[in-house]
């Protein structure tokens, strides 16, 4: 059975997006500061009015303007919506996007004891799962979550922890796992006033779920990190052989369950790369993934304080070489003592420049 490449990832500067005429585009994320002043991304490559685009307000730190992360497949695609989710599907794959603003939601003073962010998260996750069931692509492979004010306490709990509570409760209510068979994920801050913005990739086929032997699984974190654990795997592998794609979750300077090197962004970057190398080895040993090295990946690097960008960038670029793709975004990280978080894609979905 051939296992050719079925998923393609490209990073495209908005200023160059007019020169690409792609087919098979499932969806895209657009990263921009969202301050107006010409920073708004325009049309995505292979777009059209019905293309699902997650508009994420995290300023791009390298390069001049907005960047599209474009997900494509081979063959016919169709686009549609389910509730507030917009999706593109083709073959076994589905890309979906949903954004829910909190301003219009009831505050906790009313009869609903949940916070606005919990209500928004619950709605987004239930609609995501309903979309997957209706589309016949039940297996969630990779989820990206962006929420404003991620480190702010409201209603007596940090908003990232509120998000974890609602993600777990919505998943349980929909008969979904909250440990083990859970997707790779990232959860980051976004500019104040943005809606909760979630995009995801799902498949008809289950991925392999990969944990990091250097870290406690996030879904087993002790209660000091919040009343409900974050429900994500450290990585997933979708497909087999040379076409398989590896999705590495947002990865940080955490060993066991504890943050290492607080206040030292260079050391945090190096520790994070050791974690990513451990995931590459695990994916090869247990996920059916061919052996990849750091140079073969496409990275998104989330930097809390842009003043630390040069030191983080120096560490990364000397470790990953010139072939890897690196997109640097300004975003708050879900632990206050973390300066940097890095996610990556490798294998079938991503071909480094040769
Ligand atoms: C960590 O390892 C860092 O809540 O979905 C990374 C990736 C992190 C995903 C999530 C959180 C999430 O715990 C934080």
CSV table of C-alpha atoms and ligand atoms in Angstrom, one decimal:
chain,number,residue,atom,x,y,z
A,1,UNK,CA,0.0,0.0,0.0
A,2,UNK,CA,1.5,3.3,-1.0
A,3,UNK,CA,1.7,5.9,1.7
A,4,UNK,CA,2.3,9.1,-0.3
A,5,UNK,CA,2.2,12.5,1.1
A,6,UNK,CA,-1.4,13.7,1.7
A,7,UNK,CA,-0.9,16.8,3.8
A,8,UNK,CA,1.1,19.9,3.0
A,9,UNK,CA,2.0,22.8,5.2
A,10,UNK,CA,3.3,26.1,3.8
A,11,UNK,CA,4.1,29.4,5.5
A,12,UNK,CA,3.4,32.3,3.2
A,13,UNK,CA,4.0,36.0,3.8
A,14,UNK,CA,0.7,37.8,3.2
A,15,UNK,CA,2.7,40.1,0.8
A,16,UNK,CA,3.5,37.1,-1.4
A,17,UNK,CA,0.2,35.3,-1.1
A,18,UNK,CA,-1.1,36.6,-4.5
A,19,UNK,CA,1.6,34.7,-6.3
A,20,UNK,CA,0.4,31.3,-5.1
A,21,UNK,CA,-2.5,29.6,-6.9
A,22,UNK,CA,-2.9,26.4,-5.0
A,23,UNK,CA,-5.6,23.8,-5.1
A,24,UNK,CA,-6.5,21.4,-2.3
A,25,UNK,CA,-6.3,24.1,0.3
A,26,UNK,CA,-8.2,22.9,3.4
A,27,UNK,CA,-7.8,26.0,5.5
A,28,UNK,CA,-5.3,28.5,6.9
A,29,UNK,CA,-4.3,30.4,10.0
A,30,UNK,CA,-3.4,34.1,9.6
A,31,UNK,CA,-1.0,35.5,12.2
A,32,UNK,CA,-0.8,39.2,12.6
A,33,UNK,CA,-0.7,41.9,15.2
A,34,UNK,CA,-4.2,43.0,14.6
A,35,UNK,CA,-3.5,46.7,15.3
A,36,UNK,CA,-4.8,47.8,12.0
A,37,UNK,CA,-2.3,50.1,10.2
A,38,UNK,CA,-1.9,47.8,7.3
A,39,UNK,CA,-1.1,44.7,9.3
A,40,UNK,CA,-4.4,43.0,8.4
A,41,UNK,CA,-3.8,39.9,6.3
A,42,UNK,CA,-5.6,39.8,3.0
A,43,UNK,CA,-6.7,36.8,1.0
A,44,UNK,CA,-5.0,33.5,1.7
A,45,UNK,CA,-3.5,31.5,-1.2
A,46,UNK,CA,-6.0,29.1,-2.7
A,47,UNK,CA,-8.6,31.1,-0.8
A,48,UNK,CA,-12.1,32.3,-1.7
A,49,UNK,CA,-14.8,33.6,0.5
A,50,UNK,CA,-15.5,30.2,2.0
A,51,UNK,CA,-12.0,29.3,3.0
A,52,UNK,CA,-11.8,28.7,6.7
A,53,UNK,CA,-9.2,31.1,8.1
A,54,UNK,CA,-8.3,31.3,11.8
A,55,UNK,CA,-7.3,34.9,12.4
A,56,UNK,CA,-4.9,34.9,15.3
A,57,UNK,CA,-3.7,38.1,16.8
A,58,UNK,CA,-0.2,37.3,17.7
A,59,UNK,CA,2.3,39.7,16.2
A,60,UNK,CA,4.9,38.3,13.8
A,61,UNK,CA,8.3,39.1,15.2
A,62,UNK,CA,10.5,38.1,12.2
A,63,UNK,CA,9.5,39.7,8.9
A,64,UNK,CA,7.5,42.6,7.9
A,65,UNK,CA,3.8,41.6,8.0
A,66,UNK,CA,1.2,39.0,8.4
A,67,UNK,CA,1.9,35.3,7.7
A,68,UNK,CA,-0.4,32.6,6.5
A,69,UNK,CA,0.0,29.0,7.7
A,70,UNK,CA,-1.7,27.1,4.8
A,71,UNK,CA,-2.8,23.4,5.1
A,72,UNK,CA,-3.4,21.6,1.8
A,73,UNK,CA,-4.1,18.1,0.6
A,74,UNK,CA,-4.2,16.2,-2.7
A,75,UNK,CA,-7.4,15.8,-4.6
A,76,UNK,CA,-10.9,17.3,-4.3
A,77,UNK,CA,-11.8,19.4,-1.3
A,78,UNK,CA,-15.1,20.9,-0.2
A,79,UNK,CA,-15.9,23.6,2.3
A,80,UNK,CA,-18.8,24.1,4.7
A,81,UNK,CA,-19.8,25.1,8.1
A,82,UNK,CA,-21.4,23.4,11.2
A,83,UNK,CA,-22.7,25.8,13.8
A,84,UNK,CA,-20.0,28.4,14.3
A,85,UNK,CA,-17.2,26.1,12.9
A,86,UNK,CA,-16.0,26.6,9.3
A,87,UNK,CA,-14.2,23.7,7.7
A,88,UNK,CA,-12.5,22.4,4.6
A,89,UNK,CA,-12.3,18.7,4.0
A,90,UNK,CA,-10.7,16.4,1.5
A,91,UNK,CA,-9.7,12.7,1.5
A,92,UNK,CA,-9.5,11.6,5.1
A,93,UNK,CA,-8.7,15.1,6.4
A,94,UNK,CA,-10.6,18.0,7.9
A,95,UNK,CA,-9.4,21.5,8.9
A,96,UNK,CA,-11.7,23.5,11.0
A,97,UNK,CA,-11.8,26.9,12.7
A,98,UNK,CA,-14.0,28.6,15.3
A,99,UNK,CA,-13.8,31.9,17.0
A,100,UNK,CA,-16.1,33.0,19.9
A,101,UNK,CA,-15.9,36.4,21.6
A,102,UNK,CA,-16.6,36.6,25.3
A,103,UNK,CA,-18.0,40.1,25.4
A,104,UNK,CA,-21.5,39.0,24.4
A,105,UNK,CA,-21.6,36.1,26.9
A,106,UNK,CA,-23.2,36.3,30.4
A,107,UNK,CA,-20.9,37.0,33.3
A,108,UNK,CA,-20.7,34.7,36.3
A,109,UNK,CA,-23.1,36.9,38.2
A,110,UNK,CA,-26.0,35.2,36.4
A,111,UNK,CA,-27.5,31.8,36.9
A,112,UNK,CA,-24.7,30.1,35.0
A,113,UNK,CA,-21.8,29.7,37.5
A,114,UNK,CA,-19.2,29.3,34.7
A,115,UNK,CA,-17.0,32.2,33.6
A,116,UNK,CA,-17.4,33.7,30.1
A,117,UNK,CA,-14.2,32.0,29.0
A,118,UNK,CA,-15.5,28.6,30.3
A,119,UNK,CA,-18.7,29.2,28.4
A,120,UNK,CA,-16.9,30.1,25.2
A,121,UNK,CA,-14.5,27.2,25.5
A,122,UNK,CA,-17.3,24.8,26.2
A,123,UNK,CA,-19.2,26.1,23.1
A,124,UNK,CA,-16.2,25.9,20.8
A,125,UNK,CA,-15.2,22.4,21.9
A,126,UNK,CA,-18.8,21.0,21.7
A,127,UNK,CA,-19.2,22.5,18.2
A,128,UNK,CA,-15.8,21.1,17.1
A,129,UNK,CA,-16.7,17.6,18.2
A,130,UNK,CA,-20.2,17.9,16.6
A,131,UNK,CA,-18.5,18.9,13.3
A,132,UNK,CA,-16.1,16.0,13.5
A,133,UNK,CA,-19.0,13.5,14.1
A,134,UNK,CA,-21.1,15.0,11.2
A,135,UNK,CA,-18.1,15.0,8.8
A,136,UNK,CA,-17.0,11.4,9.5
A,137,UNK,CA,-13.6,12.5,10.6
A,138,UNK,CA,-13.8,11.7,14.3
A,139,UNK,CA,-10.2,11.6,15.2
A,140,UNK,CA,-8.8,14.9,16.5
A,141,UNK,CA,-5.1,15.0,15.5
A,142,UNK,CA,-3.9,18.6,16.3
A,143,UNK,CA,-5.6,21.6,18.0
A,144,UNK,CA,-4.3,25.2,18.3
A,145,UNK,CA,-6.0,27.3,21.1
A,146,UNK,CA,-5.5,31.1,21.4
A,147,UNK,CA,-7.1,33.1,24.2
A,148,UNK,CA,-6.6,36.7,25.3
A,149,UNK,CA,-5.3,37.5,28.8
A,150,UNK,CA,-4.2,33.9,29.3
A,151,UNK,CA,-2.3,34.6,32.5
A,152,UNK,CA,-4.9,36.9,34.1
A,153,UNK,CA,-6.9,35.8,37.1
A,154,UNK,CA,-10.6,36.4,37.0
A,155,UNK,CA,-13.3,34.8,39.1
A,156,UNK,CA,-10.5,33.5,41.4
A,157,UNK,CA,-8.8,31.4,38.7
A,158,UNK,CA,-6.2,32.1,36.0
A,159,UNK,CA,-7.8,32.1,32.6
A,160,UNK,CA,-5.6,29.3,31.2
A,161,UNK,CA,-6.9,27.2,34.1
A,162,UNK,CA,-10.5,28.2,33.3
A,163,UNK,CA,-9.8,27.1,29.8
A,164,UNK,CA,-8.5,23.7,31.0
A,165,UNK,CA,-11.6,23.2,33.1
A,166,UNK,CA,-14.0,23.8,30.3
A,167,UNK,CA,-11.9,21.9,27.7
A,168,UNK,CA,-12.0,18.8,30.0
A,169,UNK,CA,-15.7,19.1,30.8
A,170,UNK,CA,-16.8,19.6,27.2
A,171,UNK,CA,-14.6,16.7,26.1
A,172,UNK,CA,-16.1,14.4,28.8
A,173,UNK,CA,-19.6,15.5,28.0
A,174,UNK,CA,-19.0,14.6,24.3
A,175,UNK,CA,-17.7,11.1,25.2
A,176,UNK,CA,-14.1,12.1,24.4
A,177,UNK,CA,-10.9,11.0,26.1
A,178,UNK,CA,-9.2,13.5,28.4
A,179,UNK,CA,-6.0,11.4,28.8
A,180,UNK,CA,-4.1,9.0,26.5
A,181,UNK,CA,-5.9,9.4,23.1
A,182,UNK,CA,-5.9,13.2,23.1
A,183,UNK,CA,-4.6,15.4,20.3
A,184,UNK,CA,-1.4,17.3,20.1
A,185,UNK,CA,-2.1,20.9,21.1
A,186,UNK,CA,-0.8,24.4,21.7
A,187,UNK,CA,-2.5,27.0,24.1
A,188,UNK,CA,-1.2,30.5,23.9
A,189,UNK,CA,-2.2,34.1,24.6
A,190,UNK,CA,-3.5,36.5,22.0
A,191,UNK,CA,-3.9,40.2,21.9
A,192,UNK,CA,-6.4,41.7,24.4
A,193,UNK,CA,-9.9,41.8,23.1
A,194,UNK,CA,-9.5,38.9,20.6
A,195,UNK,CA,-12.1,36.2,20.6
A,196,UNK,CA,-11.2,32.7,21.8
A,197,UNK,CA,-9.8,31.3,18.5
A,198,UNK,CA,-9.3,27.6,17.9
A,199,UNK,CA,-8.3,25.7,14.8
A,200,UNK,CA,-7.8,22.0,14.3
A,201,UNK,CA,-6.9,19.1,12.0
A,202,UNK,CA,-8.9,15.9,12.2
A,203,UNK,CA,-8.9,12.6,10.3
A,204,UNK,CA,-11.0,9.5,9.5
A,205,UNK,CA,-8.0,7.5,10.9
A,206,UNK,CA,-6.6,7.7,14.4
A,207,UNK,CA,-3.1,9.1,14.8
A,208,UNK,CA,-0.5,7.6,17.1
A,209,UNK,CA,-0.2,9.4,20.4
A,210,UNK,CA,3.3,10.2,21.7
A,211,UNK,CA,4.5,11.2,25.2
A,212,UNK,CA,7.8,12.6,26.3
A,213,UNK,CA,9.8,10.3,28.6
A,214,UNK,CA,11.5,13.5,30.1
A,215,UNK,CA,8.1,14.9,31.1
A,216,UNK,CA,5.1,14.0,33.1
A,217,UNK,CA,2.1,13.7,30.7
A,218,UNK,CA,0.2,17.0,30.8
A,219,UNK,CA,-3.0,15.1,31.5
A,220,UNK,CA,-1.3,13.8,34.7
A,221,UNK,CA,0.0,17.1,35.9
A,222,UNK,CA,-0.5,17.5,39.7
A,223,UNK,CA,-3.3,19.8,41.0
A,224,UNK,CA,-0.8,22.7,41.7
A,225,UNK,CA,-1.2,23.5,37.9
A,226,UNK,CA,-4.9,23.9,38.1
A,227,UNK,CA,-8.1,22.0,39.1
A,228,UNK,CA,-8.3,20.2,35.8
A,229,UNK,CA,-5.3,18.9,33.8
A,230,UNK,CA,-4.6,20.1,30.2
A,231,UNK,CA,-5.9,17.4,27.9
A,232,UNK,CA,-3.2,17.1,25.2
A,233,UNK,CA,-0.5,14.6,24.0
A,234,UNK,CA,3.1,15.8,23.6
A,235,UNK,CA,2.9,14.8,19.9
A,236,UNK,CA,0.8,12.9,17.3
A,237,UNK,CA,1.8,11.0,14.2
A,238,UNK,CA,-0.7,10.9,11.3
A,239,UNK,CA,-0.2,8.4,8.5
A,240,UNK,CA,2.5,5.9,7.8
A,241,UNK,CA,5.8,5.6,6.0
A,242,UNK,CA,7.2,8.5,4.1
A,243,UNK,CA,3.9,10.3,4.0
A,244,UNK,CA,3.4,10.3,7.8
A,245,UNK,CA,3.3,13.8,9.5
A,246,UNK,CA,4.5,14.5,13.0
A,247,UNK,CA,2.8,17.2,15.0
A,248,UNK,CA,4.8,18.3,18.0
A,249,UNK,CA,2.7,20.1,20.6
A,250,UNK,CA,3.7,23.4,22.1
A,251,UNK,CA,6.8,22.4,24.1
A,252,UNK,CA,8.6,24.4,26.8
A,253,UNK,CA,11.4,24.2,29.4
A,254,UNK,CA,9.5,21.7,31.6
A,255,UNK,CA,11.2,18.6,33.0
A,256,UNK,CA,9.0,16.2,35.0
A,257,UNK,CA,6.2,18.7,35.6
A,258,UNK,CA,8.4,21.6,36.7
A,259,UNK,CA,9.6,24.7,34.9
A,260,UNK,CA,13.3,24.8,34.5
A,261,UNK,CA,15.5,27.9,34.0
A,262,UNK,CA,12.9,30.6,35.0
A,263,UNK,CA,14.3,34.0,33.9
A,264,UNK,CA,16.9,32.5,31.5
A,265,UNK,CA,15.4,32.5,28.0
A,266,UNK,CA,18.6,31.0,26.4
A,267,UNK,CA,18.6,28.0,28.7
A,268,UNK,CA,14.8,27.6,28.3
A,269,UNK,CA,15.3,27.4,24.6
A,270,UNK,CA,18.0,24.8,24.9
A,271,UNK,CA,15.9,22.7,27.3
A,272,UNK,CA,12.9,22.9,25.0
A,273,UNK,CA,15.1,21.7,22.1
A,274,UNK,CA,16.2,18.7,24.2
A,275,UNK,CA,12.5,18.0,24.8
A,276,UNK,CA,11.8,18.2,21.1
A,277,UNK,CA,14.7,15.8,20.3
A,278,UNK,CA,13.2,13.4,22.8
A,279,UNK,CA,9.9,13.5,21.0
A,280,UNK,CA,11.6,12.9,17.6
A,281,UNK,CA,13.2,9.8,19.1
A,282,UNK,CA,9.9,8.6,20.6
A,283,UNK,CA,8.0,9.2,17.4
A,284,UNK,CA,10.5,7.0,15.6
A,285,UNK,CA,10.5,4.3,18.3
A,286,UNK,CA,6.8,4.1,18.9
A,287,UNK,CA,4.9,6.2,16.3
A,288,UNK,CA,6.1,4.6,13.1
A,289,UNK,CA,7.8,7.9,12.1
A,290,UNK,CA,11.0,7.8,10.2
A,291,UNK,CA,13.9,9.3,12.2
A,292,UNK,CA,13.9,13.1,11.8
A,293,UNK,CA,16.4,15.6,13.0
A,294,UNK,CA,15.9,19.2,14.2
A,295,UNK,CA,16.9,20.6,10.8
A,296,UNK,CA,13.9,18.8,9.1
A,297,UNK,CA,11.1,20.6,11.0
A,298,UNK,CA,9.0,23.7,10.6
A,299,UNK,CA,8.7,25.7,13.9
A,300,UNK,CA,6.4,28.2,15.4
A,301,UNK,CA,8.2,29.9,18.3
A,302,UNK,CA,6.1,31.8,20.8
A,303,UNK,CA,8.1,34.6,22.6
A,304,UNK,CA,6.6,36.3,25.6
A,305,UNK,CA,8.9,39.4,25.7
A,306,UNK,CA,10.1,40.6,22.3
A,307,UNK,CA,13.3,42.0,24.0
A,308,UNK,CA,14.3,38.3,24.5
A,309,UNK,CA,13.9,37.5,20.8
A,310,UNK,CA,17.6,37.9,19.9
A,311,UNK,CA,18.8,35.5,22.6
A,312,UNK,CA,16.1,32.9,21.8
A,313,UNK,CA,16.8,33.2,18.1
A,314,UNK,CA,20.5,32.8,18.5
A,315,UNK,CA,20.1,29.5,20.4
A,316,UNK,CA,17.5,28.2,18.0
A,317,UNK,CA,19.2,29.1,14.7
A,318,UNK,CA,22.5,27.6,15.8
A,319,UNK,CA,20.7,24.3,16.8
A,320,UNK,CA,18.3,23.8,13.8
A,321,UNK,CA,20.4,25.1,10.9
A,322,UNK,CA,19.3,27.0,7.8
A,323,UNK,CA,16.9,24.5,6.3
A,324,UNK,CA,14.3,24.6,9.1
A,325,UNK,CA,11.5,27.1,8.8
A,326,UNK,CA,11.0,29.4,11.8
A,327,UNK,CA,8.1,31.7,12.5
A,328,UNK,CA,8.4,33.8,15.6
A,329,UNK,CA,5.2,35.1,17.2
A,330,UNK,CA,4.7,37.3,20.2
A,331,UNK,CA,2.4,35.5,22.7
A,332,UNK,CA,2.0,35.0,26.4
A,333,UNK,CA,2.8,31.4,27.5
A,334,UNK,CA,0.5,29.5,29.8
A,335,UNK,CA,2.9,29.5,32.7
A,336,UNK,CA,4.1,32.9,34.0
A,337,UNK,CA,7.6,31.6,34.5
A,338,UNK,CA,8.0,30.5,30.8
A,339,UNK,CA,9.6,32.8,28.3
A,340,UNK,CA,9.3,30.7,25.2
A,341,UNK,CA,7.3,27.8,23.8
A,342,UNK,CA,8.0,26.0,20.6
A,343,UNK,CA,5.8,23.8,18.4
A,344,UNK,CA,6.8,22.0,15.2
A,345,UNK,CA,5.7,19.9,12.2
A,346,UNK,CA,7.8,17.3,10.4
A,347,UNK,CA,7.6,14.5,8.0
A,348,UNK,CA,5.2,14.1,5.2
A,349,UNK,CA,3.4,17.4,5.8
A,350,UNK,CA,6.6,19.5,5.7
A,351,UNK,CA,9.5,19.4,3.3
A,352,UNK,CA,12.4,21.6,4.3
A,353,UNK,CA,14.1,23.6,1.6
A,354,UNK,CA,16.8,21.5,0.0
B,1,LIG,C1,3.3,22.5,28.9
B,1,LIG,O1,4.1,21.7,28.5
B,1,LIG,C2,3.3,23.9,28.3
B,1,LIG,O2,-2.9,23.4,27.3
B,1,LIG,O3,-3.1,22.7,25.2
B,1,LIG,C3,1.8,23.3,25.8
B,1,LIG,C4,1.0,22.8,24.8
B,1,LIG,C5,1.2,23.8,26.9
B,1,LIG,C6,-0.4,22.7,24.9
B,1,LIG,C7,-2.4,23.1,26.2
B,1,LIG,C8,-0.2,23.8,27.0
B,1,LIG,C9,-1.0,23.2,26.0
B,1,LIG,O4,2.5,22.3,29.8
B,1,LIG,C10,2.0,24.4,28.0
